mmCIF file of N, CA and C in Angstrom:
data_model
loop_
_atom_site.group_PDB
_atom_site.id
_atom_site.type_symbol
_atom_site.label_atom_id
_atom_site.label_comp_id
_atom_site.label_asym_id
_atom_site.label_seq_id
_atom_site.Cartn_x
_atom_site.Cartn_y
_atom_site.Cartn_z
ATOM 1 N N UNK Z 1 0.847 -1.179 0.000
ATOM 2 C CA UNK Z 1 0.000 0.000 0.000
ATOM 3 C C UNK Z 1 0.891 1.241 0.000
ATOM 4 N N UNK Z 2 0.971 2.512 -0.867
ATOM 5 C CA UNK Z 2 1.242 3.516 -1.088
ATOM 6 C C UNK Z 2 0.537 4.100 0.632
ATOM 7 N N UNK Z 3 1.870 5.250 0.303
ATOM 8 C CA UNK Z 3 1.672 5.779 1.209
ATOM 9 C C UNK Z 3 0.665 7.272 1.055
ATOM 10 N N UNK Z 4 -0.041 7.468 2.427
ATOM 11 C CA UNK Z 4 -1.433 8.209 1.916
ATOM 12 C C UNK Z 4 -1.306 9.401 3.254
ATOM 13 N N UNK Z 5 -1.423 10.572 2.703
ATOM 14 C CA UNK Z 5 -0.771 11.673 2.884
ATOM 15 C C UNK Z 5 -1.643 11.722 4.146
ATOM 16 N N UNK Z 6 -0.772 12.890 5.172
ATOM 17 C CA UNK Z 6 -1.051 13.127 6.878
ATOM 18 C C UNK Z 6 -2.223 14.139 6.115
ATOM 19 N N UNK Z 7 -3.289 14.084 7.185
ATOM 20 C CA UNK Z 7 -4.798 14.432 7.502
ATOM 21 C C UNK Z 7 -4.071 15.848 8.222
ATOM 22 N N UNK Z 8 -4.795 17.191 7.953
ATOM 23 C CA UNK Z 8 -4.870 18.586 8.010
ATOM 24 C C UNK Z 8 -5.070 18.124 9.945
ATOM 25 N N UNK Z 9 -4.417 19.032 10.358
ATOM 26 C CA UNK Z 9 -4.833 19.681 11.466
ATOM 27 C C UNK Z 9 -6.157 19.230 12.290
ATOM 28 N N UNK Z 10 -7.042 20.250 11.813
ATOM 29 C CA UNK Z 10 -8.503 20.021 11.908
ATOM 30 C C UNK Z 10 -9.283 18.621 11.644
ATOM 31 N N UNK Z 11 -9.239 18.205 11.197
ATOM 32 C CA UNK Z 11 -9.479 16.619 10.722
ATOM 33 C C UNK Z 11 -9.143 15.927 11.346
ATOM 34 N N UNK Z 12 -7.976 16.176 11.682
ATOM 35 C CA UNK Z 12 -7.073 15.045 12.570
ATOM 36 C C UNK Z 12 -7.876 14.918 14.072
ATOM 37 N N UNK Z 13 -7.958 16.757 14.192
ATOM 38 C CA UNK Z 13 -8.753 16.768 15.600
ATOM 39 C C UNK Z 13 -10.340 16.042 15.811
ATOM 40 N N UNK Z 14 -10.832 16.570 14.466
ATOM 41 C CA UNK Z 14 -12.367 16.321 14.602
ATOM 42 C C UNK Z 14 -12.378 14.574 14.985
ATOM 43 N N UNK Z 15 -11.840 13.809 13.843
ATOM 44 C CA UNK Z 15 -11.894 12.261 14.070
ATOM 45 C C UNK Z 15 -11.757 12.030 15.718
ATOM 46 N N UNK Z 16 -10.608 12.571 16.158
ATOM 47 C CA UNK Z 16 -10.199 11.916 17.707
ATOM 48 C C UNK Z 16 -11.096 12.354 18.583
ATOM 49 N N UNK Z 17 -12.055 13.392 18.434
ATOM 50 C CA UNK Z 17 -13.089 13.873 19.237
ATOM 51 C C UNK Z 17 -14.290 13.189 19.365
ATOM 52 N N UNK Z 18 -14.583 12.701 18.041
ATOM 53 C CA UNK Z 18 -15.302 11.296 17.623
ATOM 54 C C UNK Z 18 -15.028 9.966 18.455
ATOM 55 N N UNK Z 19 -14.219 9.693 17.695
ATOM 56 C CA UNK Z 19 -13.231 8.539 18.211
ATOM 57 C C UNK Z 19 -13.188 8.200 19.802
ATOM 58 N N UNK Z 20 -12.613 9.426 20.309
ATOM 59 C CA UNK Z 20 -12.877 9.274 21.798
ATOM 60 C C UNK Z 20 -13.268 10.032 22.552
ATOM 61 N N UNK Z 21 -14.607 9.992 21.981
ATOM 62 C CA UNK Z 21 -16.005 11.202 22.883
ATOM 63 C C UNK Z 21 -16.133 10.093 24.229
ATOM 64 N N UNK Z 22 -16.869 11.036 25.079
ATOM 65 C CA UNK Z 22 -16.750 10.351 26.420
ATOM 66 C C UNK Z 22 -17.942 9.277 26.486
ATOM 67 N N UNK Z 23 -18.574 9.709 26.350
ATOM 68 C CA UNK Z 23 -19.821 9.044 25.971
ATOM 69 C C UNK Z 23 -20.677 7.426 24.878
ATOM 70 N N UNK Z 24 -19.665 7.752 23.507
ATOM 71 C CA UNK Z 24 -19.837 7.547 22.916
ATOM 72 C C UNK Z 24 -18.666 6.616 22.168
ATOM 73 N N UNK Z 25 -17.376 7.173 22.441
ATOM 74 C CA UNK Z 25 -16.328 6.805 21.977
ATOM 75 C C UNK Z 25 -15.972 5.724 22.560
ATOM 76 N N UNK Z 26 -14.364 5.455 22.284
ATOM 77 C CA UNK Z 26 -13.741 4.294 22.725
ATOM 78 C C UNK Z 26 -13.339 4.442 24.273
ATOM 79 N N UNK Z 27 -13.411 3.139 24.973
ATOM 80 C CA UNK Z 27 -12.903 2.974 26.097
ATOM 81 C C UNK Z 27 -11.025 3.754 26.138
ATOM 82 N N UNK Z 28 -10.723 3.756 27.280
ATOM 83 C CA UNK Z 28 -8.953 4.327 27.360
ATOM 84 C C UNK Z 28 -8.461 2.842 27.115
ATOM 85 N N UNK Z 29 -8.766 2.106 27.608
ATOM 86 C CA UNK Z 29 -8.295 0.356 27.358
ATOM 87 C C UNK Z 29 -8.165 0.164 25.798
ATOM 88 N N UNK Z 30 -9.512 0.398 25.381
ATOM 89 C CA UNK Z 30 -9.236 0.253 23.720
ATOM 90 C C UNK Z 30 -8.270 1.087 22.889
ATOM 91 N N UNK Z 31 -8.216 2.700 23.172
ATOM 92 C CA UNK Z 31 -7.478 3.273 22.781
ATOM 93 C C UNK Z 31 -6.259 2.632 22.779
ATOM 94 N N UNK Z 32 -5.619 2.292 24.143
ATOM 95 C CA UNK Z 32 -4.198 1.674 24.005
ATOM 96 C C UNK Z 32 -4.148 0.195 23.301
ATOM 97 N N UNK Z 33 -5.149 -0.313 23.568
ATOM 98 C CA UNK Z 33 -4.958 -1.980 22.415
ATOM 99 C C UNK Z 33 -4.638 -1.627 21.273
ATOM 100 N N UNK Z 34 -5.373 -0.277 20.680
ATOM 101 C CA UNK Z 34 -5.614 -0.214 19.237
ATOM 102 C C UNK Z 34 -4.610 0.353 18.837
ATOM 103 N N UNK Z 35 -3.822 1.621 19.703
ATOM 104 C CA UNK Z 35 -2.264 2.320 19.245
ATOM 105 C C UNK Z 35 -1.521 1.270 19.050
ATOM 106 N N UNK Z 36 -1.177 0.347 19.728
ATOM 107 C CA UNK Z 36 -0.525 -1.102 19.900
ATOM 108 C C UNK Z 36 -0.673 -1.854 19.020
ATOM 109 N N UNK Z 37 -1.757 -2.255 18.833
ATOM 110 C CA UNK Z 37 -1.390 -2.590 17.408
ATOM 111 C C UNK Z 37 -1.543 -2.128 16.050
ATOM 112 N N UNK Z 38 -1.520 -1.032 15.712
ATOM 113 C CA UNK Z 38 -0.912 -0.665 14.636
ATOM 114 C C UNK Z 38 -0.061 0.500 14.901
ATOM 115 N N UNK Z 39 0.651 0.286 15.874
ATOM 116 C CA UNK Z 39 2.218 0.648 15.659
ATOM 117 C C UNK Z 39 2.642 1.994 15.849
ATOM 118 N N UNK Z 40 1.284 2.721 16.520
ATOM 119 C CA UNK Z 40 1.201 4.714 16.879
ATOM 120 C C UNK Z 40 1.488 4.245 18.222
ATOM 121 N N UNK Z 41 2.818 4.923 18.558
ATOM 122 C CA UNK Z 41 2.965 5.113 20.248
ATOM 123 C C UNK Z 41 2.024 6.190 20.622
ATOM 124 N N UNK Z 42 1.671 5.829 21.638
ATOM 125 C CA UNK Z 42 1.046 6.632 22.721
ATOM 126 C C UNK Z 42 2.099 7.235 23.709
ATOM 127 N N UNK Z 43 1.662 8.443 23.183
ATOM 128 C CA UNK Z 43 2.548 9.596 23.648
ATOM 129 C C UNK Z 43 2.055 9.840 24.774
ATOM 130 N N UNK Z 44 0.969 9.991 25.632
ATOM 131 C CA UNK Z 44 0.621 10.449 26.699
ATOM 132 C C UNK Z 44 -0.546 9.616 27.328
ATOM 133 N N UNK Z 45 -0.661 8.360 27.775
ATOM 134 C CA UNK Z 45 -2.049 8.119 28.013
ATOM 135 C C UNK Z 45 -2.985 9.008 29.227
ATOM 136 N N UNK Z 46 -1.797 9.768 29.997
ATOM 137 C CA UNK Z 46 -2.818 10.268 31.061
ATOM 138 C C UNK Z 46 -4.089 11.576 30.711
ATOM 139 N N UNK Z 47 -3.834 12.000 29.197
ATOM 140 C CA UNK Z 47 -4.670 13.099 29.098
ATOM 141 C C UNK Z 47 -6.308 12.604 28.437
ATOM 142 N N UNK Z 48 -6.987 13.086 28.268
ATOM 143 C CA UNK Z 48 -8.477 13.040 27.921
ATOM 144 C C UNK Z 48 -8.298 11.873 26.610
ATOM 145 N N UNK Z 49 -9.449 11.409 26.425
ATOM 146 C CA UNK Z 49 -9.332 10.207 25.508
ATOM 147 C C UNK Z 49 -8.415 11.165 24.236
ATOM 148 N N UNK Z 50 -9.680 11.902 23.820
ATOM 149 C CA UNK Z 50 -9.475 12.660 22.376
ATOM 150 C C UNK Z 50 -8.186 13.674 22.631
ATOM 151 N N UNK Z 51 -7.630 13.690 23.395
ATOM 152 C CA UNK Z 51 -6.344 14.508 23.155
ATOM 153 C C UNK Z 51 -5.411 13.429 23.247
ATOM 154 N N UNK Z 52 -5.248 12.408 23.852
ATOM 155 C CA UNK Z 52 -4.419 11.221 23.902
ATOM 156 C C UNK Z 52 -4.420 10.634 22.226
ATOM 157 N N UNK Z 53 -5.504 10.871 21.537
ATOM 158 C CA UNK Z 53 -5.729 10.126 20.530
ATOM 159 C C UNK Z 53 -4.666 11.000 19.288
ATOM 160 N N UNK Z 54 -5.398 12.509 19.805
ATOM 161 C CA UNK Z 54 -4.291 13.363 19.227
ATOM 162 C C UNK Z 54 -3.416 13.549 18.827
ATOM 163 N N UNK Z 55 -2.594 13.368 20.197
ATOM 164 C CA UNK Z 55 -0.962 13.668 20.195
ATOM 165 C C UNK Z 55 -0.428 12.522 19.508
ATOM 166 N N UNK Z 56 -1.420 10.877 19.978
ATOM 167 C CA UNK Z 56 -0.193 10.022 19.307
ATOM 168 C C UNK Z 56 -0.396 10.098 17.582
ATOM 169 N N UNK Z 57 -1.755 10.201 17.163
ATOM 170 C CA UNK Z 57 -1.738 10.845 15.556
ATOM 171 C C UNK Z 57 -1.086 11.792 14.600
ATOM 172 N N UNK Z 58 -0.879 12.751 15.673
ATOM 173 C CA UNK Z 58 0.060 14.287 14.722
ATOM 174 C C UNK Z 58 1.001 13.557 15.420
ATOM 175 N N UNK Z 59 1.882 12.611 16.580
ATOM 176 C CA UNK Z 59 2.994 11.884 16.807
ATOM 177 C C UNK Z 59 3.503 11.306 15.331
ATOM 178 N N UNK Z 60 2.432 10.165 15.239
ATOM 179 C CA UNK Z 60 2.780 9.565 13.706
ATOM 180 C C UNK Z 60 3.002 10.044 12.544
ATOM 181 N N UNK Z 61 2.354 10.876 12.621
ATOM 182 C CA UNK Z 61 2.098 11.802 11.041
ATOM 183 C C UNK Z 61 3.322 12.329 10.864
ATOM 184 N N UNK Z 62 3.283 12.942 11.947
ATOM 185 C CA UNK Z 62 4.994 14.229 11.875
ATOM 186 C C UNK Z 62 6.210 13.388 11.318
ATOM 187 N N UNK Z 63 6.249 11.812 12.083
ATOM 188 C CA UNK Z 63 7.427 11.100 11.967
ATOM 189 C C UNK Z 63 7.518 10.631 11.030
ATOM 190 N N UNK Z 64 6.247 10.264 10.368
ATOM 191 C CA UNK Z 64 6.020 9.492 9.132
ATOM 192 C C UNK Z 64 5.758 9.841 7.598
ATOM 193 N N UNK Z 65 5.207 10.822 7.865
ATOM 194 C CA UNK Z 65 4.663 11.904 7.072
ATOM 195 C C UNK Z 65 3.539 11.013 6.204
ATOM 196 N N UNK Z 66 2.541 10.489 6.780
ATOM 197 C CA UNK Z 66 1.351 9.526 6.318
ATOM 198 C C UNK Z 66 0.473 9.510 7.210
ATOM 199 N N UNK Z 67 -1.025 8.783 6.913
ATOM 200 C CA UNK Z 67 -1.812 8.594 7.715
ATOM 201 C C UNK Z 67 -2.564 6.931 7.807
ATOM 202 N N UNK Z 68 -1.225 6.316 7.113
ATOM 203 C CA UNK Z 68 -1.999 4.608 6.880
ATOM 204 C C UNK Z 68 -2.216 4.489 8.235
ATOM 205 N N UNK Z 69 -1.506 4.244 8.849
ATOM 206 C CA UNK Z 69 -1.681 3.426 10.230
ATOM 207 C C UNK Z 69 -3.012 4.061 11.031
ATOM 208 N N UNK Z 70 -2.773 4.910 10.710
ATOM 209 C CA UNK Z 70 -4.319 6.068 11.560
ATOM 210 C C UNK Z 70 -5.401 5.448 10.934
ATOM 211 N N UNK Z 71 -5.691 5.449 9.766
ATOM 212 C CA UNK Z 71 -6.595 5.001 8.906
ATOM 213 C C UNK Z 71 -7.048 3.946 9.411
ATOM 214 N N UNK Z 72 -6.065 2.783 9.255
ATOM 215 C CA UNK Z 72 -6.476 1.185 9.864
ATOM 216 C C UNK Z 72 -6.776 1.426 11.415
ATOM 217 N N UNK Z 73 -6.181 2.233 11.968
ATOM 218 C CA UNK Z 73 -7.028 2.470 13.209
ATOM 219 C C UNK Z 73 -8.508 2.891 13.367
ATOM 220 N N UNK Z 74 -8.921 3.341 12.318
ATOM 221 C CA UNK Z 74 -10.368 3.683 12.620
ATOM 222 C C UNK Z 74 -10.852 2.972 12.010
ATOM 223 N N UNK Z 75 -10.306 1.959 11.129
ATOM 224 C CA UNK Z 75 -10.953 0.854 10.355
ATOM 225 C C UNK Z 75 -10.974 -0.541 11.576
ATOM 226 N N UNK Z 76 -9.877 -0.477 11.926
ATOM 227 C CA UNK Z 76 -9.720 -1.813 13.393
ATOM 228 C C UNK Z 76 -10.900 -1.178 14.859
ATOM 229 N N UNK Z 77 -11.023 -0.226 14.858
ATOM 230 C CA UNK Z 77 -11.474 0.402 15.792
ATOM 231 C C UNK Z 77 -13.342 0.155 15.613
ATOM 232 N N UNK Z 78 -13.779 0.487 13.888
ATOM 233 C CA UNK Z 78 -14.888 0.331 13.659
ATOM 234 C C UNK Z 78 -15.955 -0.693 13.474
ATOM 235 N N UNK Z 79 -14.558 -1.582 13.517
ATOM 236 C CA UNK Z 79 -15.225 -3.220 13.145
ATOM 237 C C UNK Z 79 -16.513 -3.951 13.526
ATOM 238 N N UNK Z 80 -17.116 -3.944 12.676
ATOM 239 C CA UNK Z 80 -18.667 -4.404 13.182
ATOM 240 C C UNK Z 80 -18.422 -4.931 14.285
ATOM 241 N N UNK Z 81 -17.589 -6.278 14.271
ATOM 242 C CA UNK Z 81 -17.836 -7.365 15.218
ATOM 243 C C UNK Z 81 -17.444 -7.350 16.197
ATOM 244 N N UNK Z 82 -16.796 -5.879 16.834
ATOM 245 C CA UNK Z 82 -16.762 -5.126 18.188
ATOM 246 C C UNK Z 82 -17.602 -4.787 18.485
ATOM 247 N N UNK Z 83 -18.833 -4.617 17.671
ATOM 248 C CA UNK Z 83 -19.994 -4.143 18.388
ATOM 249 C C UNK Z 83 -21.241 -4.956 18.485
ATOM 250 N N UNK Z 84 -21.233 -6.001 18.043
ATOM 251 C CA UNK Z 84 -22.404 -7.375 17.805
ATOM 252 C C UNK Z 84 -23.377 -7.007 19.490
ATOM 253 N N UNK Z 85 -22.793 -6.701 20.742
ATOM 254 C CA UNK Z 85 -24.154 -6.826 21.687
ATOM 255 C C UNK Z 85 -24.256 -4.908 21.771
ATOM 256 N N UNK Z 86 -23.683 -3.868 20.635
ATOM 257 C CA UNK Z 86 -23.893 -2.376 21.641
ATOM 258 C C UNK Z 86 -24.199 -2.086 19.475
ATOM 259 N N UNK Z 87 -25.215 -2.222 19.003
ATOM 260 C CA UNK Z 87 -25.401 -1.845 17.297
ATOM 261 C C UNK Z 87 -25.404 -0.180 17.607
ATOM 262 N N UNK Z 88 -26.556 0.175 18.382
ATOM 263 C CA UNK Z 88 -26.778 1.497 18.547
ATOM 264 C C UNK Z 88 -25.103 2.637 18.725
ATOM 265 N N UNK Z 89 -24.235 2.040 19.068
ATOM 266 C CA UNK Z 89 -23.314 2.450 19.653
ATOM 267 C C UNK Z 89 -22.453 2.572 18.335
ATOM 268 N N UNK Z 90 -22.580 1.552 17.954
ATOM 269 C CA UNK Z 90 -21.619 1.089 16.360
ATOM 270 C C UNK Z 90 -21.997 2.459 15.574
ATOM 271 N N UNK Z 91 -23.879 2.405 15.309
ATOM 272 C CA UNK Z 91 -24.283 2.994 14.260
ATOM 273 C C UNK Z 91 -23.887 4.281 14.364
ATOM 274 N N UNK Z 92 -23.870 4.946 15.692
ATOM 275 C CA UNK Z 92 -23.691 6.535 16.185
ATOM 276 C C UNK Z 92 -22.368 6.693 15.972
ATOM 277 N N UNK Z 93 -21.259 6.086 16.157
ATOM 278 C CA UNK Z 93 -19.776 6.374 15.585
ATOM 279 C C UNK Z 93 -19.667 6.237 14.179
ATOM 280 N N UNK Z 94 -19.897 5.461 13.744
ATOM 281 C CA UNK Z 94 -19.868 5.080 12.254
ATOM 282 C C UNK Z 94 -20.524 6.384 11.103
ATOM 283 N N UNK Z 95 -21.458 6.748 11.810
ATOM 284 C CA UNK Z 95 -22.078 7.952 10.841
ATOM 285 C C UNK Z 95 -21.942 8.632 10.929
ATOM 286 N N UNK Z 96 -21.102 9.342 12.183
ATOM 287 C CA UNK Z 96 -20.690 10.637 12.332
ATOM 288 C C UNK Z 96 -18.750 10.367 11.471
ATOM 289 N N UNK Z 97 -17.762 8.929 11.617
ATOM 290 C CA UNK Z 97 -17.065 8.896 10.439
ATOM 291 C C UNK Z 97 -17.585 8.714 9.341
ATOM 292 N N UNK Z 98 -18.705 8.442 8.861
ATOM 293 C CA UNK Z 98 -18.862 8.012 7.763
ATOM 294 C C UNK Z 98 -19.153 9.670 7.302
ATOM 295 N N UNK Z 99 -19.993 10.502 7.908
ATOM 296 C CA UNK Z 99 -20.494 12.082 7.705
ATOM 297 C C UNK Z 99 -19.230 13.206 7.414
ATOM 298 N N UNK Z 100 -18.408 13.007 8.582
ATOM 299 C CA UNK Z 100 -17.084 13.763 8.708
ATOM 300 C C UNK Z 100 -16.325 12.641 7.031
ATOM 301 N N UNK Z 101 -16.348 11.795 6.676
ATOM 302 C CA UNK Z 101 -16.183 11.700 5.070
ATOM 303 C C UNK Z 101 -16.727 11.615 4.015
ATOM 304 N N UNK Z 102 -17.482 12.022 4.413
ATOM 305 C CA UNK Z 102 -18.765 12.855 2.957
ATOM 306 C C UNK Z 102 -18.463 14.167 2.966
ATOM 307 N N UNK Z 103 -18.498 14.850 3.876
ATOM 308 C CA UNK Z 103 -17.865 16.168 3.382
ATOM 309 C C UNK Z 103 -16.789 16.047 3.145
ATOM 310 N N UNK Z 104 -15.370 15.368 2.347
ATOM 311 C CA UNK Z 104 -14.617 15.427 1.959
ATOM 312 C C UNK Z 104 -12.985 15.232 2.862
ATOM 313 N N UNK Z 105 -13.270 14.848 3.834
ATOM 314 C CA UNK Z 105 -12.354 15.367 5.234
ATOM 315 C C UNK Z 105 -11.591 13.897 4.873
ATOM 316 N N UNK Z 106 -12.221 12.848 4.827
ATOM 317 C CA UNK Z 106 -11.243 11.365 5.133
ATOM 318 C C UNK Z 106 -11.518 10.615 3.431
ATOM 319 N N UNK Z 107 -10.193 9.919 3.339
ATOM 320 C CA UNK Z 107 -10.562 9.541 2.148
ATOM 321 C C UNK Z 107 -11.682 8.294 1.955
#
């Protein structure tokens, strides 16, 4: 796989706010399974989900100058079959990434 260019600033932020809304988002447990395996150190776990998610993203990006690994993170992260007993939970993350890439933001 070609490498696929670092996500703007803003984007970067909006996803991780998503990603790890308090409510809605990923557990801090999952966050670190999921940096782990695909290979984004976690730069800080003690701060708020979505700023933890942050730093280790513009971490990667900066070093790497790409956004694969981020990508498969919200692809490993979204996986139906993490959500088989919480759908409602699935559907409400999923459409707000799927929304934030309709307007043009994620490829």
């Amino acid at each position: 796989m070609s490498n696929i260019p670092p996500f703007p600033q803003a984007v970067l932020e909006n996803v991780c706010r998503i990603i790890g809304d308090t409510n809605t988002g990923l557990t801090g447990t999952q966050i670190g399974a999921y940096l782990a395996q695909e290979h984004i150190k976690d730069t800080d776990p003690t701060l708020t989900k979505w700023k933890r998610l942050y730093n280790a993203f513009a971490n990667f990006q900066n070093k790497h100058q790409c956004s694969n690994n981020i990508l498969n993170f919200i692809k490993l992260s979204l996986s139906p079959a993490r959500y088989v007993d919480d759908k409602e939970r699935f559907d409400l993350l999923r459409n707000k990434i799927v929304h934030f890439r309709n307007m043009g933001c994620l490829l």
